[in-house]
Amino acid sequence: MDETATYPKHDRSTIRRLRDRAKYDFATVHAIFSAASIVHVSFLPTDPSMDPFPTILPMLGAMGNFANPTADAATEPLDFYIHGHASSRLMKLPGSELTGDHPEGLPVCVAATLLDGIKLALTPFNHSCNYRSAVLHGYANLVTDEDEKNWAMHVVTDDVVPDRWNNSRVPPTKAESQSTSVLRITIVSASAKVNTGPPGDDRRDLQDDDVTSKVWVGVLPVWEHIGPPIESKTNKVTSVPRYLSSWMQERNSSREEYALKVASEKI
Amino acid sequence: MDETATYPKHDRSTIRRLRDRAKYDFATVHAIFSAASIVHVSFLPTDPSMDPFPTILPMLGAMGNFANPTADAATEPLDFYIHGHASSRLMKLPGSELTGDHPEGLPVCVAATLLDGIKLALTPFNHSCNYRSAVLHGYANLVTDEDEKNWAMHVVTDDVVPDRWNNSRVPPTKAESQSTSVLRITIVSASAKVNTGPPGDDRRDLQDDDVTSKVWVGVLPVWEHIGPPIESKTNKVTSVPRYLSSWMQERNSSREEYALKVASEKI
């Protein structure tokens, strides 16, 4: 593997348990962030002595490299972009006095998780899940360059539904753009954990006929399914456009295929 | 509404933007945690001056009240339980010197999010999602009472697949129990945010025939689907037991029904 295309193993991101499931390469980490519909963003309390709790917010976001927009996600470094209403709490934190002693930006952790199956073993202790999960740590900063901001809004929109940006009313009005903020997260460490295959059981349970005759063992495959598009009352486009229907079809079948494959096969 | 059955509005959990989507009642918060397959748990760095980043871990967990196991989730207070390998980092944090100045336990934030649909409006600015999300803040402590620990392992297992505990090889062996740790999170604040219905558009876009004739508007309903059970090679139970098949069928159809309903209807 190209060593330049992996995240450095920092103490905070090194996976210690079940290390065979750990991955640090750009390709795996970036693919999981790209596949997850929703990510969870965590940040520290403003004053831990007053309120000790971190906060988690569910967000939409996308990987991208503004300076090199055609960067290959498998081999080239990327930033992570999230957007939100300009008046929302998270968007106002970077650069404010609330970030404390971090001129690099607001320290955040972002997690992307896909559940691919429920592994039912003979005993609850050996139950597990098939999943793909990735976590990144980085510094979030407000994007102030108009070109980068417009590009990032485009990238985040198309990360949810490919080609939607150019198939909707764009560019944003000045008021729309002003009321949207974009944060660029510069990644300093990241890791992924992937589990696949059937459940594992202990020999003693497998050899116990009383147990094996009663307990069903296998995987319940799980995937995020997109159902038939439901048009709004205001919709005037009579048939669902192909960029939507073909993407949905392809996404549903590839997710189903993956969940079924890893239900029986360790990859 | 019964005021005792809502979480107090703490500054950290008060939703300021889009307040009509905010909920604080036990019934809504507990139902979202119960419906989410995976939750995300966040905790602070041990020494923020050395490493400023919070951590997020994807986990399985369940709501419950050990002192009152038949508590009504809609009206009675519950704790949140998570479990993990005894040697994992998170399980070793509470009570250790790493928790710092918090005799109440390890301060954590837990998020549960369900994506119910992608709302496609005329302009990216008005794009949104249908979702149910809940966040709780609380103090995590290691469960040391054997009865509570066994009960919690049962509750967490059945939260993933109802009735699985009693339909698998139980009780755990001493070695299994010793290598599993359970954390009880005492909730100090919580809130939920729920969005439903078709996308909203600005009048100016709706009145622009050039725009409405080109842009499809509506909702792509989304739900977590469980596919056909894939038995392990070691499985000796010839047909899928009813507690599994009927639960899967009911879960799939109720999730589909909800996603389709909120695609066209604000509830």
Coordinates of C-alpha atoms in Angstrom, one line a residue:
Chain A
M1 CA 0.0 0.0 0.0
D2 CA 1.1 3.6 -0.8
E3 CA 2.0 4.9 2.7
T4 CA 1.2 8.4 1.6
A5 CA -2.4 7.3 1.1
T6 CA -3.0 6.4 4.7
Y7 CA -3.8 8.4 7.8
P8 CA -1.0 8.5 10.4
K9 CA -1.7 6.3 13.4
H10 CA -2.3 8.8 16.2
D11 CA -3.0 7.6 19.7
R12 CA -6.5 8.9 19.6
S13 CA -7.3 7.1 16.4
T14 CA -5.5 3.8 16.8
I15 CA -7.9 0.9 17.2
R16 CA -6.7 -1.5 19.9
R17 CA -9.4 -4.1 20.1
L18 CA -10.2 -6.4 17.2
R19 CA -7.3 -4.9 15.2
D20 CA -8.0 -7.1 12.2
R21 CA -11.1 -4.8 11.6
A22 CA -9.0 -1.6 11.6
K23 CA -8.2 0.4 8.5
Y24 CA -6.4 3.7 8.1
D25 CA -6.2 4.0 4.3
F26 CA -7.8 7.0 2.5
A27 CA -9.8 4.7 0.2
T28 CA -11.7 3.0 3.1
V29 CA -12.1 6.0 5.3
H30 CA -13.3 8.3 2.4
A31 CA -15.6 5.6 1.0
I32 CA -17.4 5.2 4.3
F33 CA -17.9 9.0 4.7
S34 CA -19.2 9.1 1.2
A35 CA -21.6 6.2 1.7
A36 CA -23.1 7.4 5.0
S37 CA -26.2 9.6 4.5
I38 CA -25.9 11.3 7.9
V39 CA -22.8 11.9 9.9
H40 CA -22.5 12.8 13.6
V41 CA -20.4 15.8 14.6
S42 CA -19.1 16.2 18.2
F43 CA -17.5 19.2 19.8
L44 CA -16.4 20.1 23.3
P45 CA -18.3 22.3 25.8
T46 CA -17.3 25.9 25.8
D47 CA -16.5 25.9 29.5
P48 CA -16.0 22.3 30.8
S49 CA -15.9 23.6 34.4
M50 CA -19.4 25.0 34.0
D51 CA -20.9 22.2 31.8
P52 CA -18.9 19.1 31.3
F53 CA -20.7 17.5 28.4
P54 CA -19.7 17.2 24.7
T55 CA -22.4 17.8 22.1
I56 CA -23.3 15.6 19.1
L57 CA -25.2 16.9 16.1
P58 CA -26.4 14.9 13.2
M59 CA -25.4 16.6 10.0
L60 CA -25.0 16.3 6.2
G61 CA -21.5 16.6 4.9
A62 CA -19.1 15.6 2.1
M63 CA -15.4 14.9 1.4
G64 CA -13.7 17.2 -1.1
N65 CA -10.6 19.1 -2.0
F66 CA -11.3 22.6 -3.2
A67 CA -7.8 23.2 -4.5
N68 CA -7.9 20.0 -6.4
P69 CA -11.6 19.2 -7.1
T70 CA -10.9 16.1 -9.2
A71 CA -8.7 14.6 -6.4
D72 CA -8.8 10.8 -6.3
A73 CA -10.5 9.9 -3.0
A74 CA -8.5 6.6 -2.8
T75 CA -5.1 8.2 -2.9
E76 CA -5.3 12.0 -2.3
P77 CA -6.0 14.0 0.9
L78 CA -9.4 15.5 1.3
D79 CA -11.2 17.9 3.7
F80 CA -14.6 17.3 5.1
Y81 CA -17.3 20.0 4.6
I82 CA -20.5 20.5 6.5
H83 CA -23.1 23.2 6.1
G84 CA -25.9 24.7 8.1
H85 CA -27.9 27.8 8.8
A86 CA -25.6 30.7 9.5
S87 CA -27.4 31.3 12.8
S88 CA -27.0 27.8 14.1
R89 CA -24.8 27.2 17.1
L90 CA -22.1 25.0 15.5
M91 CA -21.6 27.4 12.5
K92 CA -20.9 30.3 14.9
L93 CA -18.4 28.5 17.0
P94 CA -15.2 28.5 14.9
G95 CA -13.3 31.7 15.2
S96 CA -15.4 32.9 18.1
E97 CA -14.0 33.3 21.6
L98 CA -15.8 30.1 22.4
T99 CA -13.2 28.0 20.6
G100 CA -10.8 28.8 23.3
D101 CA -7.1 28.3 22.7
H102 CA -7.3 26.8 19.3
P103 CA -6.1 29.1 16.5
E104 CA -6.2 26.1 14.2
G105 CA -10.0 26.0 14.4
L106 CA -12.7 24.3 16.4
P107 CA -11.6 20.7 17.4
V108 CA -14.3 18.3 16.2
C109 CA -14.8 14.6 15.8
V110 CA -17.0 13.3 12.9
A111 CA -18.4 9.8 12.7
A112 CA -19.9 7.9 9.8
T113 CA -21.5 4.5 10.4
L114 CA -23.3 2.0 8.2
L115 CA -25.0 -1.0 9.7
D116 CA -24.8 -3.9 7.3
G117 CA -26.2 -6.8 9.3
I118 CA -27.1 -8.2 12.7
K119 CA -25.0 -11.3 13.5
L120 CA -27.0 -13.8 15.6
A121 CA -24.7 -16.3 17.3
L122 CA -25.5 -19.2 19.6
T123 CA -24.9 -17.0 22.7
P124 CA -25.6 -13.3 23.2
F125 CA -21.9 -12.9 24.1
N126 CA -21.0 -13.7 20.5
H127 CA -23.6 -11.6 18.9
S128 CA -22.2 -8.8 16.8
C129 CA -22.9 -6.6 13.8
N130 CA -21.6 -6.3 10.3
Y131 CA -20.8 -2.6 9.9
R132 CA -18.5 0.0 8.3
S133 CA -17.6 2.8 10.6
A134 CA -15.2 5.7 10.2
V135 CA -14.2 8.5 12.6
L136 CA -12.1 11.6 11.8
H137 CA -10.7 14.3 14.1
G138 CA -10.0 17.7 12.7
Y139 CA -10.2 21.5 13.0
A140 CA -13.3 23.2 11.7
N141 CA -13.1 26.7 10.2
L142 CA -15.7 28.9 8.5
V143 CA -15.3 29.0 4.8
T144 CA -15.1 32.7 3.8
D145 CA -14.0 32.5 0.2
E146 CA -17.2 32.8 -2.0
D147 CA -15.9 30.4 -4.6
E148 CA -15.0 27.7 -2.1
K149 CA -18.3 28.2 -0.3
N150 CA -20.4 27.8 -3.6
W151 CA -18.3 24.8 -4.6
A152 CA -18.8 23.2 -1.1
M153 CA -22.6 23.7 -1.2
H154 CA -22.6 22.0 -4.6
V155 CA -20.5 19.1 -3.3
V156 CA -22.6 18.6 -0.2
T157 CA -25.8 18.7 -2.2
D158 CA -24.6 16.2 -4.7
D159 CA -23.2 13.9 -2.0
V160 CA -26.8 13.4 -0.9
V161 CA -28.2 13.0 -4.4
P162 CA -25.8 13.0 -7.3
D163 CA -26.4 15.7 -9.9
R164 CA -29.1 17.3 -7.9
W165 CA -27.4 20.7 -7.8
N166 CA -27.4 21.2 -11.6
N167 CA -31.0 19.9 -11.8
S168 CA -32.4 22.4 -9.3
R169 CA -32.7 26.2 -9.3
V170 CA -29.1 27.4 -9.0
P171 CA -27.1 29.5 -8.2
P172 CA -28.4 30.4 -4.8
T173 CA -29.7 34.0 -4.3
K174 CA -27.6 36.4 -2.3
A175 CA -29.9 36.0 0.7
E176 CA -29.8 32.2 0.5
S177 CA -26.0 32.2 0.4
Q178 CA -25.7 34.7 3.2
S179 CA -27.9 32.6 5.5
T180 CA -25.9 29.4 4.8
S181 CA -22.6 28.8 6.5
V182 CA -20.0 26.2 5.4
L183 CA -17.3 24.7 7.7
R184 CA -14.2 23.1 6.3
I185 CA -12.8 20.4 8.6
T186 CA -9.0 19.9 8.1
I187 CA -8.5 16.3 9.0
V188 CA -5.6 15.5 11.4
S189 CA -6.3 11.8 12.0
A190 CA -8.9 9.2 10.9
S191 CA -9.5 5.6 11.1
A192 CA -12.1 3.0 10.1
K193 CA -13.4 -0.3 11.4
V194 CA -15.1 -2.8 9.1
N195 CA -16.7 -6.1 10.1
T196 CA -18.1 -8.7 7.7
G197 CA -19.0 -12.3 7.6
P198 CA -21.1 -14.8 9.6
P199 CA -21.2 -14.8 13.4
G200 CA -18.4 -16.7 15.3
D201 CA -19.2 -19.2 18.0
D202 CA -17.3 -21.0 20.7
R203 CA -16.5 -24.7 20.1
R204 CA -18.2 -25.7 23.3
D205 CA -21.5 -24.2 22.1
L206 CA -21.2 -25.6 18.6
Q207 CA -20.7 -29.1 20.0
D208 CA -23.7 -28.8 22.3
D209 CA -26.7 -30.4 20.5
D210 CA -29.1 -29.0 23.0
V211 CA -28.0 -25.5 22.0
T212 CA -27.6 -26.0 18.3
S213 CA -31.0 -27.7 17.9
K214 CA -32.7 -24.6 19.4
V215 CA -30.8 -21.5 18.5
W216 CA -31.0 -20.1 14.9
V217 CA -27.6 -18.7 13.8
G218 CA -26.9 -16.5 10.9
V219 CA -27.1 -12.9 9.8
L220 CA -30.0 -10.5 9.3
P221 CA -28.7 -8.3 6.5
V222 CA -29.5 -4.6 6.9
W223 CA -29.4 -1.7 4.5
E224 CA -30.8 1.8 4.0
H225 CA -33.5 1.5 1.4
I226 CA -34.9 4.4 -0.7
G227 CA -38.6 3.9 -1.5
P228 CA -40.6 5.1 -4.4
P229 CA -40.3 8.9 -4.9
I230 CA -43.4 10.8 -3.5
E231 CA -44.0 14.0 -5.5
S232 CA -45.1 17.2 -3.8
K233 CA -48.5 18.7 -4.7
T234 CA -46.5 21.5 -6.3
N235 CA -44.5 19.2 -8.5
K236 CA -45.0 19.9 -12.3
V237 CA -42.4 17.5 -13.7
T238 CA -44.6 14.6 -14.8
S239 CA -42.1 11.7 -14.6
V240 CA -39.3 11.1 -12.2
P241 CA -36.1 12.3 -13.9
R242 CA -33.5 9.6 -14.9
Y243 CA -30.7 11.1 -12.8
L244 CA -32.9 10.3 -9.7
S245 CA -34.4 7.0 -10.7
S246 CA -31.2 5.4 -12.0
W247 CA -29.2 6.6 -9.0
M248 CA -31.9 5.2 -6.6
Q249 CA -32.0 1.9 -8.4
E250 CA -28.3 1.5 -8.5
R251 CA -27.9 2.6 -4.8
N252 CA -30.6 0.2 -3.6
S253 CA -29.2 -2.8 -5.4
S254 CA -25.6 -2.2 -4.5
R255 CA -26.5 -1.8 -0.8
E256 CA -28.6 -4.9 -0.9
E257 CA -25.9 -6.8 -2.7
Y258 CA -23.2 -5.8 -0.2
A259 CA -25.3 -6.6 2.9
L260 CA -26.1 -10.1 1.4
K261 CA -22.6 -10.7 0.4
V262 CA -21.0 -9.9 3.8
A263 CA -23.7 -11.9 5.6
S264 CA -22.1 -15.1 4.4
E265 CA -18.6 -14.1 3.5
K266 CA -15.8 -12.4 5.3
I267 CA -14.2 -9.9 3.0
Chain B
M1 CA -48.9 17.2 28.8
D2 CA -47.7 15.7 32.2
E3 CA -44.8 18.1 33.0
T4 CA -43.1 15.3 35.0
A5 CA -42.8 13.3 31.8
T6 CA -40.6 15.8 30.0
Y7 CA -36.9 16.5 30.3
P8 CA -36.0 19.9 31.8
K9 CA -34.9 22.4 29.3
H10 CA -31.2 22.9 30.0
D11 CA -29.2 25.4 28.0
R12 CA -27.2 22.6 26.4
S13 CA -30.3 20.8 25.2
T14 CA -32.5 23.6 24.2
I15 CA -33.2 23.7 20.5
R16 CA -33.1 27.3 19.2
R17 CA -33.5 26.9 15.4
L18 CA -36.7 25.5 13.9
R19 CA -38.3 25.2 17.3
D20 CA -41.5 23.7 16.0
R21 CA -39.4 20.5 15.4
A22 CA -38.2 20.4 19.0
K23 CA -39.5 17.8 21.6
Y24 CA -38.6 17.2 25.2
D25 CA -41.1 14.6 26.3
F26 CA -40.1 11.2 27.5
A27 CA -42.3 9.5 25.0
T28 CA -40.6 11.0 21.9
V29 CA -37.0 10.9 23.2
H30 CA -37.3 7.3 24.5
A31 CA -39.0 6.1 21.3
I32 CA -36.3 7.5 19.1
F33 CA -33.5 5.8 21.2
S34 CA -35.5 2.6 21.0
A35 CA -36.0 2.7 17.3
A36 CA -32.4 3.6 16.4
S37 CA -30.3 0.5 15.7
I38 CA -27.0 2.2 16.5
V39 CA -26.3 5.1 18.7
H40 CA -23.2 7.4 18.8
V41 CA -21.5 8.0 22.1
S42 CA -19.2 11.0 22.6
F43 CA -16.8 11.8 25.4
L44 CA -14.2 14.4 26.2
P45 CA -10.5 14.0 25.8
T46 CA -8.6 12.9 28.9
D47 CA -6.4 16.0 28.8
P48 CA -7.7 18.7 26.5
S49 CA -4.4 20.6 26.7
M50 CA -2.6 17.6 25.2
D51 CA -5.2 16.5 22.8
P52 CA -8.2 18.7 22.2
F53 CA -10.6 16.3 20.3
P54 CA -13.7 14.6 21.6
T55 CA -14.2 11.0 20.5
I56 CA -17.3 9.4 19.0
L57 CA -18.0 5.7 19.1
P58 CA -20.8 3.8 17.4
M59 CA -22.5 1.5 20.0
L60 CA -25.5 -0.6 20.8
G61 CA -27.6 0.4 23.7
A62 CA -31.0 0.4 25.3
M63 CA -33.2 2.5 27.6
G64 CA -34.3 0.8 30.8
N65 CA -35.0 1.2 34.5
F66 CA -33.5 -1.6 36.6
A67 CA -35.4 -0.6 39.8
N68 CA -38.6 -0.5 37.9
P69 CA -38.2 -2.8 34.9
T70 CA -41.8 -2.5 33.7
A71 CA -41.6 1.3 33.7
D72 CA -43.7 3.0 31.0
A73 CA -41.2 4.6 28.6
A74 CA -43.7 7.3 27.8
T75 CA -44.2 8.6 31.3
E76 CA -41.4 7.3 33.6
P77 CA -37.7 8.1 33.8
L78 CA -35.2 5.7 32.3
D79 CA -31.5 5.2 32.2
F80 CA -29.5 4.4 29.1
Y81 CA -27.3 1.3 29.1
I82 CA -24.4 0.4 26.8
H83 CA -22.2 -2.6 26.8
G84 CA -18.8 -3.5 25.5
H85 CA -15.7 -5.6 26.0
A86 CA -14.3 -5.1 29.4
S87 CA -10.9 -4.1 28.0
S88 CA -12.3 -1.5 25.6
R89 CA -11.3 2.1 26.2
L90 CA -14.7 3.6 26.9
M91 CA -15.6 0.8 29.4
K92 CA -12.5 1.6 31.4
L93 CA -13.0 5.3 31.6
P94 CA -15.7 5.7 34.3
G95 CA -14.3 5.7 37.8
S96 CA -10.7 5.9 36.5
E97 CA -8.5 8.9 37.1
L98 CA -9.2 9.7 33.5
T99 CA -12.6 11.0 34.3
G100 CA -11.1 13.9 36.1
D101 CA -13.2 16.0 38.5
H102 CA -16.5 14.2 38.0
P103 CA -17.5 12.0 40.9
E104 CA -20.9 11.7 39.3
G105 CA -19.4 9.6 36.4
L106 CA -18.0 10.1 32.9
P107 CA -19.8 12.9 31.1
V108 CA -21.1 11.6 27.8
C109 CA -23.4 12.6 25.0
V110 CA -25.4 10.0 23.2
A111 CA -27.2 10.6 19.8
A112 CA -29.8 8.5 18.0
T113 CA -30.8 9.5 14.5
L114 CA -33.2 8.0 12.0
L115 CA -33.3 9.3 8.4
D116 CA -36.8 9.0 7.1
G117 CA -36.6 10.8 3.8
I118 CA -34.7 13.2 1.5
K119 CA -36.7 16.3 0.7
L120 CA -36.0 17.7 -2.7
A121 CA -37.2 21.3 -3.1
L122 CA -36.9 23.6 -6.1
T123 CA -33.6 25.1 -4.8
P124 CA -30.8 23.4 -2.9
F125 CA -31.3 26.0 -0.1
N126 CA -34.7 24.5 0.7
H127 CA -33.6 20.9 0.5
S128 CA -33.9 19.1 3.8
C129 CA -34.5 15.7 5.4
N130 CA -37.3 14.0 7.2
Y131 CA -35.7 12.6 10.3
R132 CA -36.1 11.8 14.0
S133 CA -33.1 12.6 16.1
A134 CA -32.6 12.6 19.9
V135 CA -29.6 13.5 22.0
L136 CA -29.0 12.9 25.7
H137 CA -26.4 14.1 28.1
G138 CA -25.6 12.1 31.2
Y139 CA -23.1 10.5 33.5
A140 CA -21.8 7.0 32.7
N141 CA -20.9 4.6 35.5
L142 CA -19.8 1.0 35.5
V143 CA -22.5 -1.4 36.6
T144 CA -21.0 -3.5 39.4
D145 CA -24.2 -5.2 40.7
E146 CA -24.4 -8.6 39.1
D147 CA -28.2 -8.7 38.9
E148 CA -28.3 -5.2 37.2
K149 CA -25.5 -6.2 34.8
N150 CA -27.3 -9.4 33.7
W151 CA -30.6 -7.6 33.4
A152 CA -28.9 -4.9 31.3
M153 CA -27.2 -7.4 29.0
H154 CA -30.7 -9.0 28.5
V155 CA -32.3 -5.6 27.8
V156 CA -29.6 -4.5 25.3
T157 CA -29.7 -7.8 23.4
D158 CA -33.5 -7.7 23.1
D159 CA -33.4 -4.1 22.1
V160 CA -31.6 -5.2 18.9
V161 CA -33.8 -8.3 18.3
P162 CA -36.8 -8.7 20.6
D163 CA -36.9 -12.1 22.5
R164 CA -33.4 -13.0 21.3
W165 CA -31.9 -13.4 24.8
N166 CA -34.3 -16.2 25.8
N167 CA -34.0 -17.8 22.4
S168 CA -30.2 -18.1 22.7
R169 CA -27.8 -20.0 25.0
V170 CA -28.1 -18.2 28.3
P171 CA -27.1 -17.4 31.0
P172 CA -23.6 -16.2 30.0
T173 CA -20.7 -18.2 31.4
K174 CA -18.6 -16.6 34.2
A175 CA -15.9 -15.9 31.6
E176 CA -18.3 -14.3 29.2
S177 CA -19.8 -12.1 31.9
Q178 CA -16.4 -11.1 33.2
S179 CA -15.2 -10.0 29.8
T180 CA -18.3 -7.8 29.2
S181 CA -18.8 -4.5 30.9
V182 CA -22.0 -2.5 31.1
L183 CA -22.3 1.3 31.6
R184 CA -25.4 2.9 33.1
I185 CA -25.9 6.5 31.9
T186 CA -27.9 8.6 34.2
I187 CA -29.6 11.1 32.0
V188 CA -29.5 14.8 33.1
S189 CA -30.9 16.4 29.9
A190 CA -32.3 15.3 26.6
S191 CA -34.1 16.6 23.6
A192 CA -35.4 15.5 20.3
K193 CA -35.9 17.0 16.9
V194 CA -38.4 15.6 14.4
N195 CA -39.1 16.7 10.8
T196 CA -41.8 15.4 8.6
G197 CA -43.7 16.4 5.5
P198 CA -43.0 17.5 1.9
P199 CA -40.3 20.1 1.1
G200 CA -41.1 23.8 1.4
D201 CA -40.4 26.3 -1.3
D202 CA -40.3 30.0 -1.7
R203 CA -43.2 31.7 -3.5
R204 CA -40.9 33.2 -6.0
D205 CA -39.6 29.8 -7.1
L206 CA -43.1 28.3 -7.1
Q207 CA -44.3 31.1 -9.5
D208 CA -41.4 30.7 -11.9
D209 CA -42.6 28.4 -14.7
D210 CA -39.0 28.0 -16.0
V211 CA -38.1 26.5 -12.6
T212 CA -41.1 24.4 -11.9
S213 CA -41.1 22.9 -15.4
K214 CA -37.6 21.6 -14.9
V215 CA -37.1 20.7 -11.2
W216 CA -38.8 17.6 -9.8
V217 CA -39.9 18.2 -6.2
G218 CA -40.9 15.7 -3.6
V219 CA -39.5 13.3 -1.1
L220 CA -37.4 10.2 -1.5
P221 CA -38.6 8.1 1.5
V222 CA -35.8 6.3 3.3
W223 CA -35.9 3.5 5.8
E224 CA -33.6 0.8 7.3
H225 CA -34.6 -2.5 5.7
I226 CA -33.9 -6.0 7.0
G227 CA -33.4 -8.5 4.2
P228 CA -33.9 -12.2 4.2
P229 CA -32.1 -14.0 7.0
I230 CA -28.9 -15.8 5.8
E231 CA -28.2 -18.8 7.9
S232 CA -24.7 -19.7 9.0
K233 CA -23.1 -23.0 7.8
T234 CA -23.3 -24.1 11.4
N235 CA -27.0 -23.4 11.7
K236 CA -29.1 -26.5 12.5
V237 CA -32.5 -24.9 13.0
T238 CA -34.2 -25.7 9.7
S239 CA -36.8 -22.8 9.5
V240 CA -36.4 -19.2 10.7
P241 CA -38.1 -19.0 14.1
R242 CA -41.3 -17.0 14.3
Y243 CA -40.0 -14.5 16.9
L244 CA -37.5 -13.5 14.2
S245 CA -39.6 -13.6 11.1
S246 CA -42.6 -11.9 12.5
W247 CA -40.5 -9.1 14.1
M248 CA -38.7 -8.5 10.9
Q249 CA -41.9 -8.4 8.9
E250 CA -43.5 -6.0 11.3
R251 CA -40.4 -3.8 11.6
N252 CA -40.0 -3.5 7.9
S253 CA -43.6 -2.7 7.2
S254 CA -43.9 -0.2 10.0
R255 CA -40.7 1.7 8.9
E256 CA -41.8 1.7 5.3
E257 CA -45.3 3.0 6.3
Y258 CA -43.8 5.8 8.4
A259 CA -41.4 6.9 5.7
L260 CA -44.1 7.0 3.1
K261 CA -46.6 8.7 5.4
V262 CA -44.3 11.6 6.4
A263 CA -43.2 12.0 2.8
S264 CA -46.5 13.6 2.0
E265 CA -47.9 14.6 5.4
K266 CA -46.6 16.8 8.2
I267 CA -47.4 15.1 11.5

